[in-house]
XYZ file of C-alpha atoms in Angstrom:
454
model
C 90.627 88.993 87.994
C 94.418 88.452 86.704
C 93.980 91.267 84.460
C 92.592 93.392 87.411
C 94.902 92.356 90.071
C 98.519 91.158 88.848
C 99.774 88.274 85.791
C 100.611 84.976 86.713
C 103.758 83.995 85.608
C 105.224 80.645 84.505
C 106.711 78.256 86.263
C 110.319 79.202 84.787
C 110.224 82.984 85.402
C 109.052 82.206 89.101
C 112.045 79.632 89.696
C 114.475 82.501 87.759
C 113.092 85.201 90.488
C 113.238 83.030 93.645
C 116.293 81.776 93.337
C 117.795 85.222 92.486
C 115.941 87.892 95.153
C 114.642 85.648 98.045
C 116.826 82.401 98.106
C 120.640 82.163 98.891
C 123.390 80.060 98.978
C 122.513 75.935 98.373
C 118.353 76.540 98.561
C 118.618 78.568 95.251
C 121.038 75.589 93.854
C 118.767 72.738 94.556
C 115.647 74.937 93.914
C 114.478 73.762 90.294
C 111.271 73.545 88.248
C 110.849 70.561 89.452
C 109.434 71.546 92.770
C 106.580 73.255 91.793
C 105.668 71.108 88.384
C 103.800 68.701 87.875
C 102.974 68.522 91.753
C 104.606 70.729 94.238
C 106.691 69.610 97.164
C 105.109 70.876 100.240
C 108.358 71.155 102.117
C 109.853 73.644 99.469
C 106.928 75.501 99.681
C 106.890 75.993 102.926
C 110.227 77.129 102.699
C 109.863 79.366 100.289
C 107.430 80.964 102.278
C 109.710 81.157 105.544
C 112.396 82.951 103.673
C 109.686 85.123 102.125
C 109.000 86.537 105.813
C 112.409 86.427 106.396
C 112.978 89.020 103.852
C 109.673 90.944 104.415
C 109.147 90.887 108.340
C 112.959 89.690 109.804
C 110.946 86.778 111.097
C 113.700 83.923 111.217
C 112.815 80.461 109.816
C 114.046 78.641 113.247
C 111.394 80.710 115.250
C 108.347 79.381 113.192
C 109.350 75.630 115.461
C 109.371 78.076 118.796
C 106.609 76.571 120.970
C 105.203 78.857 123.767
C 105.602 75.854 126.886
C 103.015 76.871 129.207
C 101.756 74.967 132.893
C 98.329 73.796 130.829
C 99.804 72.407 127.781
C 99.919 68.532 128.350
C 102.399 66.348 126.374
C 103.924 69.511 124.062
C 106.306 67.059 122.172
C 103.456 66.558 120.504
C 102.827 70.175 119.438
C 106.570 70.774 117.684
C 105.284 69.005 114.288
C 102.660 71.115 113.852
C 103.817 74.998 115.270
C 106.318 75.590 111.881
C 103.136 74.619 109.806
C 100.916 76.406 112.273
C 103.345 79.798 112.216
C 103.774 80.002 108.988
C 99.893 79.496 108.138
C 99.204 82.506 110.659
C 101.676 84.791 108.700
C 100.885 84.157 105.410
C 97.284 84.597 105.851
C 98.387 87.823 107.598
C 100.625 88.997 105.233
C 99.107 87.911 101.779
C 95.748 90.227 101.993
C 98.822 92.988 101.137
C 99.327 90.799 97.931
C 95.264 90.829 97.008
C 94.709 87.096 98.032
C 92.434 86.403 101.064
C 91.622 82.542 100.732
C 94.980 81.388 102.239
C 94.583 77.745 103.784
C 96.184 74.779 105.247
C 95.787 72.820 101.730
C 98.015 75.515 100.615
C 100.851 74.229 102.698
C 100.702 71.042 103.327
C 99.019 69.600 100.167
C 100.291 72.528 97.368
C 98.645 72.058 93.811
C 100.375 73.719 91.028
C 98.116 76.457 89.838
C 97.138 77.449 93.322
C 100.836 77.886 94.321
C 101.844 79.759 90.898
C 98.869 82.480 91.729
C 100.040 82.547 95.345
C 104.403 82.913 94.502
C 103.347 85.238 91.401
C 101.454 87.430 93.871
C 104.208 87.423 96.121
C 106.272 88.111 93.229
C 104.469 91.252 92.227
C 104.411 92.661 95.719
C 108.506 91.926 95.518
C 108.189 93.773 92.526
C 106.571 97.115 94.494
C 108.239 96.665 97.179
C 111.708 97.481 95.356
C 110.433 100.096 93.341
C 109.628 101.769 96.335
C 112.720 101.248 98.257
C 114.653 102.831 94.724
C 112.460 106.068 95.089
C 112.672 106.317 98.965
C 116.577 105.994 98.384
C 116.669 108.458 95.873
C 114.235 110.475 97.800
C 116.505 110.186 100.643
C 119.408 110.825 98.527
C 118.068 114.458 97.513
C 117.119 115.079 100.930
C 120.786 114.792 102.250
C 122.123 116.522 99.365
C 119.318 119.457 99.656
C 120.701 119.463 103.507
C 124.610 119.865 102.406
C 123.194 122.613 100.212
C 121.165 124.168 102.979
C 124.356 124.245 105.009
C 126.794 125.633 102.267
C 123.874 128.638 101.814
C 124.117 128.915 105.610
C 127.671 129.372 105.298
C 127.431 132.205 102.217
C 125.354 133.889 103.650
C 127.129 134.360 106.926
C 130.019 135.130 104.975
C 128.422 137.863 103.056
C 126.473 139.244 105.945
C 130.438 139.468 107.738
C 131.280 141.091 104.046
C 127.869 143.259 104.569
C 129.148 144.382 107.602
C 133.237 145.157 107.024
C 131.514 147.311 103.930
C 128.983 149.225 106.044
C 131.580 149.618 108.981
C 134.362 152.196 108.202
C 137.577 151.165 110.076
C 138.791 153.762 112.911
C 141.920 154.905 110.881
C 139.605 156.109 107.976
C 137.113 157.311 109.988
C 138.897 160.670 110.353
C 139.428 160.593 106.426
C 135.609 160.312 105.838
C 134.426 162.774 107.959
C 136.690 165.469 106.262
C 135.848 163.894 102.875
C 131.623 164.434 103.944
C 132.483 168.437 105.187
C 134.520 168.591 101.724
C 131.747 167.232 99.884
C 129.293 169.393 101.863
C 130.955 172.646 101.323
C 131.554 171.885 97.955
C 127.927 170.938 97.408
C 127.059 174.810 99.000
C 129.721 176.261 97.067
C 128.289 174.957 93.784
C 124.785 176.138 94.736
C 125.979 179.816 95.206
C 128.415 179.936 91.864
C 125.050 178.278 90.240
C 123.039 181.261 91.379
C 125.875 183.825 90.538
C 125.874 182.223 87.220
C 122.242 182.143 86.578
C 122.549 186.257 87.544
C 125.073 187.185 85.412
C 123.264 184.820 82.712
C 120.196 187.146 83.292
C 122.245 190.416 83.041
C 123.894 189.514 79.944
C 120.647 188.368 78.449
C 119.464 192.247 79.210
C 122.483 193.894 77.832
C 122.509 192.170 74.653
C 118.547 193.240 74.139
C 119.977 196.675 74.829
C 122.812 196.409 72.305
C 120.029 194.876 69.925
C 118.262 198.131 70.200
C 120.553 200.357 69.940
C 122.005 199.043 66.945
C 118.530 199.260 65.314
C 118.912 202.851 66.130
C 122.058 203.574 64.562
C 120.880 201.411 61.255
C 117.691 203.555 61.419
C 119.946 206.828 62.096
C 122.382 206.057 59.042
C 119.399 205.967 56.690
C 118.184 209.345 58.040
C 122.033 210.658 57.578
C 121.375 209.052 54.179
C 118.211 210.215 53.726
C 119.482 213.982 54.983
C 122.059 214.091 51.968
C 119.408 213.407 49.259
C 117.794 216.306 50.235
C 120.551 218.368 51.012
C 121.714 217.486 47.253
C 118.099 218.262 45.857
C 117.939 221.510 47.729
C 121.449 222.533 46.794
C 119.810 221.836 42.577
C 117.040 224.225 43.725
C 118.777 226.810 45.308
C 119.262 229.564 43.105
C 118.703 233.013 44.543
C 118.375 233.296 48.187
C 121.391 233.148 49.695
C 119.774 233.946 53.184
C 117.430 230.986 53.473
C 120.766 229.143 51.899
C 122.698 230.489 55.147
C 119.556 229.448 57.351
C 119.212 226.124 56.280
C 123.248 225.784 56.147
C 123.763 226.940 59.280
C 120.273 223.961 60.660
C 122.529 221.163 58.709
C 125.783 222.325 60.253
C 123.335 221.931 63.859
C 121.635 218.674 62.341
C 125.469 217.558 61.649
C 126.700 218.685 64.983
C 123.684 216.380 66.773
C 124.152 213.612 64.565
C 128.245 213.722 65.241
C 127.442 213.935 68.799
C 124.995 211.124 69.063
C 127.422 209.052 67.142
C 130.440 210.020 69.445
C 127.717 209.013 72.434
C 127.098 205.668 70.520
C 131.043 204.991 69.811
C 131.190 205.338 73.517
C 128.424 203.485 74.370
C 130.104 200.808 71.859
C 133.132 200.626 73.424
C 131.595 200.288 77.189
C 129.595 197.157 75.107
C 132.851 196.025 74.157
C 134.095 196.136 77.357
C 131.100 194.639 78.739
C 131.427 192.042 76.088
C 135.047 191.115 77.167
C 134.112 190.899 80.637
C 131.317 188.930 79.660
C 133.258 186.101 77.665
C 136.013 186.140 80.749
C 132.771 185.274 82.778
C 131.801 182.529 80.174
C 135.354 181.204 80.621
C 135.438 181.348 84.333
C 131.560 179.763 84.053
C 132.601 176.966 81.921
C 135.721 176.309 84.041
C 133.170 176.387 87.054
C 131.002 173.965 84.916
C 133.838 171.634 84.179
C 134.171 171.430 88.226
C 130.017 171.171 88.603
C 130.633 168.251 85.839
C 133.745 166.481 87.781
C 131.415 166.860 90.964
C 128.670 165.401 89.390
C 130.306 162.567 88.447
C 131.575 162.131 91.755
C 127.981 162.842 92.897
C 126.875 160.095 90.394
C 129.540 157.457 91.507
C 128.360 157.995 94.724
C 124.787 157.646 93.955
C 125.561 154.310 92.161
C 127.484 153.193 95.266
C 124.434 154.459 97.287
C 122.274 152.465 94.998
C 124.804 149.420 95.021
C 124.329 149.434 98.770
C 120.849 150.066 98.431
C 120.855 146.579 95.952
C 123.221 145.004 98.467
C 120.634 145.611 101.151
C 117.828 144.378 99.269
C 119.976 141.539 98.648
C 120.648 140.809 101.888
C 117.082 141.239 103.382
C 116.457 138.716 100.666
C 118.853 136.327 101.739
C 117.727 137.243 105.726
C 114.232 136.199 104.903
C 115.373 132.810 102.936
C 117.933 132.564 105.940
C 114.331 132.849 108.294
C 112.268 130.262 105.779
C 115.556 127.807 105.662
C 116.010 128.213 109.372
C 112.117 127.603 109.628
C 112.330 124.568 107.990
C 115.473 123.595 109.682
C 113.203 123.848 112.798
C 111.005 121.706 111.104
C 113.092 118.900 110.061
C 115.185 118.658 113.424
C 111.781 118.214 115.424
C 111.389 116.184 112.728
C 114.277 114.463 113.266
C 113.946 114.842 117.136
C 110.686 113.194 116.658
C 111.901 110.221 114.666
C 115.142 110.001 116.940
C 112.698 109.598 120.109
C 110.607 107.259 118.338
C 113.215 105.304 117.634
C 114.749 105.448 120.846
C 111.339 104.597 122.226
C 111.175 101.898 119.420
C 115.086 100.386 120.348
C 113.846 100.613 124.273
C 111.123 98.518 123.438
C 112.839 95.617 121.086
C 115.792 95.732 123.455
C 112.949 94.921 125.792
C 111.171 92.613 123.774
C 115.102 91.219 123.154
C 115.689 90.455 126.763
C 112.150 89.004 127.178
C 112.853 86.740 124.221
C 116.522 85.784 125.576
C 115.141 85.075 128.745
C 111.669 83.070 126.714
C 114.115 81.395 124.818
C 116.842 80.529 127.192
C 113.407 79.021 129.586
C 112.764 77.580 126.297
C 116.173 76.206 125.823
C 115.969 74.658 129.211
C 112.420 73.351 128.318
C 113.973 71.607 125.422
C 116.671 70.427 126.707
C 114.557 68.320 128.816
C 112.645 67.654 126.377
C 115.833 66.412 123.998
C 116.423 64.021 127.490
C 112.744 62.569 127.309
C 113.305 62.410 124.062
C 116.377 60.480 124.253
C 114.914 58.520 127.202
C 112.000 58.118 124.204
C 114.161 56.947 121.651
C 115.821 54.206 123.879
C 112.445 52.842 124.838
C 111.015 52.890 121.083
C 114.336 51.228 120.075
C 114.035 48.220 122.813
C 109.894 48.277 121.736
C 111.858 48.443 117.620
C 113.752 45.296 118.951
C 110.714 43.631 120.579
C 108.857 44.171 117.334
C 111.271 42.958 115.070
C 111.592 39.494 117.289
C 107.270 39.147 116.998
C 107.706 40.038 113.365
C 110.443 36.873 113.000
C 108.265 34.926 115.158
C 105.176 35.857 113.199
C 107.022 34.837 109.890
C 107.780 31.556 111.389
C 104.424 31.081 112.808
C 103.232 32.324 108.981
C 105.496 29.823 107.300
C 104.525 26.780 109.938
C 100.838 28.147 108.875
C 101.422 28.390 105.097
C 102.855 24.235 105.391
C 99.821 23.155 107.558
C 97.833 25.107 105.096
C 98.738 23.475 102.127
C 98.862 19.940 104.250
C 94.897 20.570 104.911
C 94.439 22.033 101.274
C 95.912 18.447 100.450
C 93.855 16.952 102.770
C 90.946 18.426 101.586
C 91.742 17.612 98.032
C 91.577 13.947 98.641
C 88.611 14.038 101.191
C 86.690 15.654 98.423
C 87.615 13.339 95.593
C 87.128 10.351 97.643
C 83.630 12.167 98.797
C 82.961 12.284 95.245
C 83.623 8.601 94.470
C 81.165 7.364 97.347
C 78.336 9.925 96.234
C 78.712 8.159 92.883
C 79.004 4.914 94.323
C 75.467 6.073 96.602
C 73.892 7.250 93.443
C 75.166 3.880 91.662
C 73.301 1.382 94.206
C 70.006 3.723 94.964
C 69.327 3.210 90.961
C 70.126 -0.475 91.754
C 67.557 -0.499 94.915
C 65.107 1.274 92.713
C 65.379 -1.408 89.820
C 65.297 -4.218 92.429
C 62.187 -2.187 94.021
C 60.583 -1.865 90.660
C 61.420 -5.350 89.636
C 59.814 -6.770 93.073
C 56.839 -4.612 92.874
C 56.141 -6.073 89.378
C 56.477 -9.501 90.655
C 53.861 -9.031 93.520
């Protein structure tokens, strides 16, 4: 059962903890190993276990000799011996189930043995003992719980703050309202401005695609017109090897070059022309690429701009998510701030309630223990009246006790007068039964003697 409930400790480490946690002042002085071993004092025990509900319960030591003085109660001088012992019995036997012992009794108080009383103080020891721990974590429980509060508060306070930040962002101030509104028509005519040059750009994009397919074909018509020029001489120089005799089909055939010649010169004069509208075309085109890329360095300057103002969009955006965020832990901290003030509101009426009552229970003991007072002060006067009597009857009894010593001494002499007496009665009693026993043998030898004779 030790193992299973709690150790029983020596007589040393018991006197070492009593005198440090539960007694004070000239009780944990005087209190020694001697009180509890071989045989324990009753009276120290049953101090010990006054302060013990002292410290536990607030119960004061003088109230254990408080007697309740009612109409029915006959004689109740009698009844202030045994009320402390009486008190104190009730309490304990109360208060040490809590410690795992339930066979408290009277022998425990008033005739203590020692192993009895080291399991009873060693249980009370280990209860102590769980009892502080306790009070350690409910402090630092308590501790947390104030600082968690101071927190609560300072996040109360932030995020006021940045709500009041929120809103001196999201609200523009009168004097730049003007400038904003002209900066959102500048930013939506440029944004429509962009969007046509884009679609100019994308045109003329298309149209110089086209005229470069052109110029791609046409000069894949000269290169194929140059090898028929080419091609044109070879057999002009083979036919002038053959030509020998006709001079008429020379003249003929001359006179279809010089023709031949005459379209060729043409279509290259046409394609000369043709080249130097491309040209011109071509020069227009690269003073379009330059005005397009100076239009693109703009489309890139407002896309930045767009861009910055997408991240600030998408700050605010974050800055919004933010502070629903910080709304809804604002709505679960101001739930639970709910919680703990009813909490609180709770406890604080209970404890009014609770301070109602005991200053209640206060008055009714003031006015139970000034009656009380009064009771014993009358008491204290039969008492005294008491005292006065049992002193004259302490007199009285002290004269019968000389007398008697006299009256034993006269006795003792008159005693040992008899005891004399008697010694010398018997001895001479003695002498005559001899002397008796002396003459019946001499009757019985006369007798015997006589008898013979006759």
């Amino acid at each position: 059962m030790t193992d299973n409930t709690f150790p029983v400790y020596n007589a040393d480490a018991i006197v070492n903890f009593y005198r440090t946690e539960v007694l004070t002042g000239q009780e944990s002085k005087h209190f020694t190993k001697g009180d509890l071993a071989p045989v324990p004092k009753p009276e120290t025990v049953q101090t010990l276990y006054m302060r013990v509900l002292h410290l536990l319960y607030r119960f004061r030591p003088e109230c254990h000799s408080l007697v309740p003085i009612l109409e029915n109660i006959q004689c109740p001088v009698y009844h202030e011996g045994a009320t402390a012992i009486m008190s104190v019995y009730t309490r304990m036997r109360q208060f040490l189930p809590m410690c795992l012992l339930y066979d408290f009794s009277l022998n425990d108080l008033l005739a203590p043995k020692k192993q009895r009383t080291l399991t009873i103080l060693s249980a009370i020891m280990n209860f102590l003992h769980f009892r502080k721990q306790r009070m350690e974590i409910f402090l630092e429980k308590q501790a947390k719980f104030r600082a968690d509060m101071d927190k609560l508060q300072t996040f109360t306070k932030g995020n006021r703050e940045a709500e009041k930040k929120i809103e001196m962002l999201r609200t523009i101030p009168p004097e730049q309202q003007a400038e904003a509104d002209e900066l959102a028509a500048a930013l939506s005519e440029l944004h429509s401005t962009t969007m046509h040059e884009y679609q100019e750009v994308n045109a003329k994009n298309d149209s110089i695609a086209e005229w470069k397919t052109k110029i791609a074909e046409k000069t894949q018509k000269l290169a194929q017109v140059k090898v028929d020029l080419s091609s044109l001489k070879e057999e002009i120089s083979k036919l002038k090897s053959q030509i020998v005799e006709s001079p008429e089909e020379l003249k003929s055939q001359m006179e279809k070059m010089r023709e031949n010649v005459k379209n060729i010169k043409n279509s290259i004069e046409e394609t000369d022309e043709r080249v130097v509208e491309l040209q011109n075309m071509v020069q227009a085109v690269t003073h379009t690429e330059a005005e397009i890329q100076q239009m693109y360095s703009l489309l890139q300057d407002l896309e930045s701009s767009m861009n910055n103002t997408k991240q600030r969009q998408e700050e605010d955006q974050e800055l919004m998510a933010q502070c629903e965020k910080k709304q809804k832990e604002l709505k679960n901290l101001c739930i639970e701030e709910g919680q703990l003030k009813r909490a609180l509101g709770m406890k604080l009426d209970k404890e009014c309630k609770q301070n109602i009552r005991r200053q209640k229970k206060r008055e009714m003991k003031e006015q139970h223990v000034q009656e009380v007072l009064g009771q014993c002060n009358q008491i204290h006067q039969k008492r005294e009246e008491m005292a006065d009597k049992i002193e004259e009857i302490s007199g009285e009894t002290q004269q019968l006790k000389a007398k008697i010593k006299s009256l034993r001494d006269v006795c003792s002499k008159e005693t040992e007068k008899a005891q004399a007496l008697y010694d010398t009665l018997s001895t001479s009693m003695d002498e005559l039964h001899k002397r008796i026993e002396t003459h019946i043998t001499d009757l019985k030898l006369n007798v015997t003697k006589v008898s013979a004779d006759f």
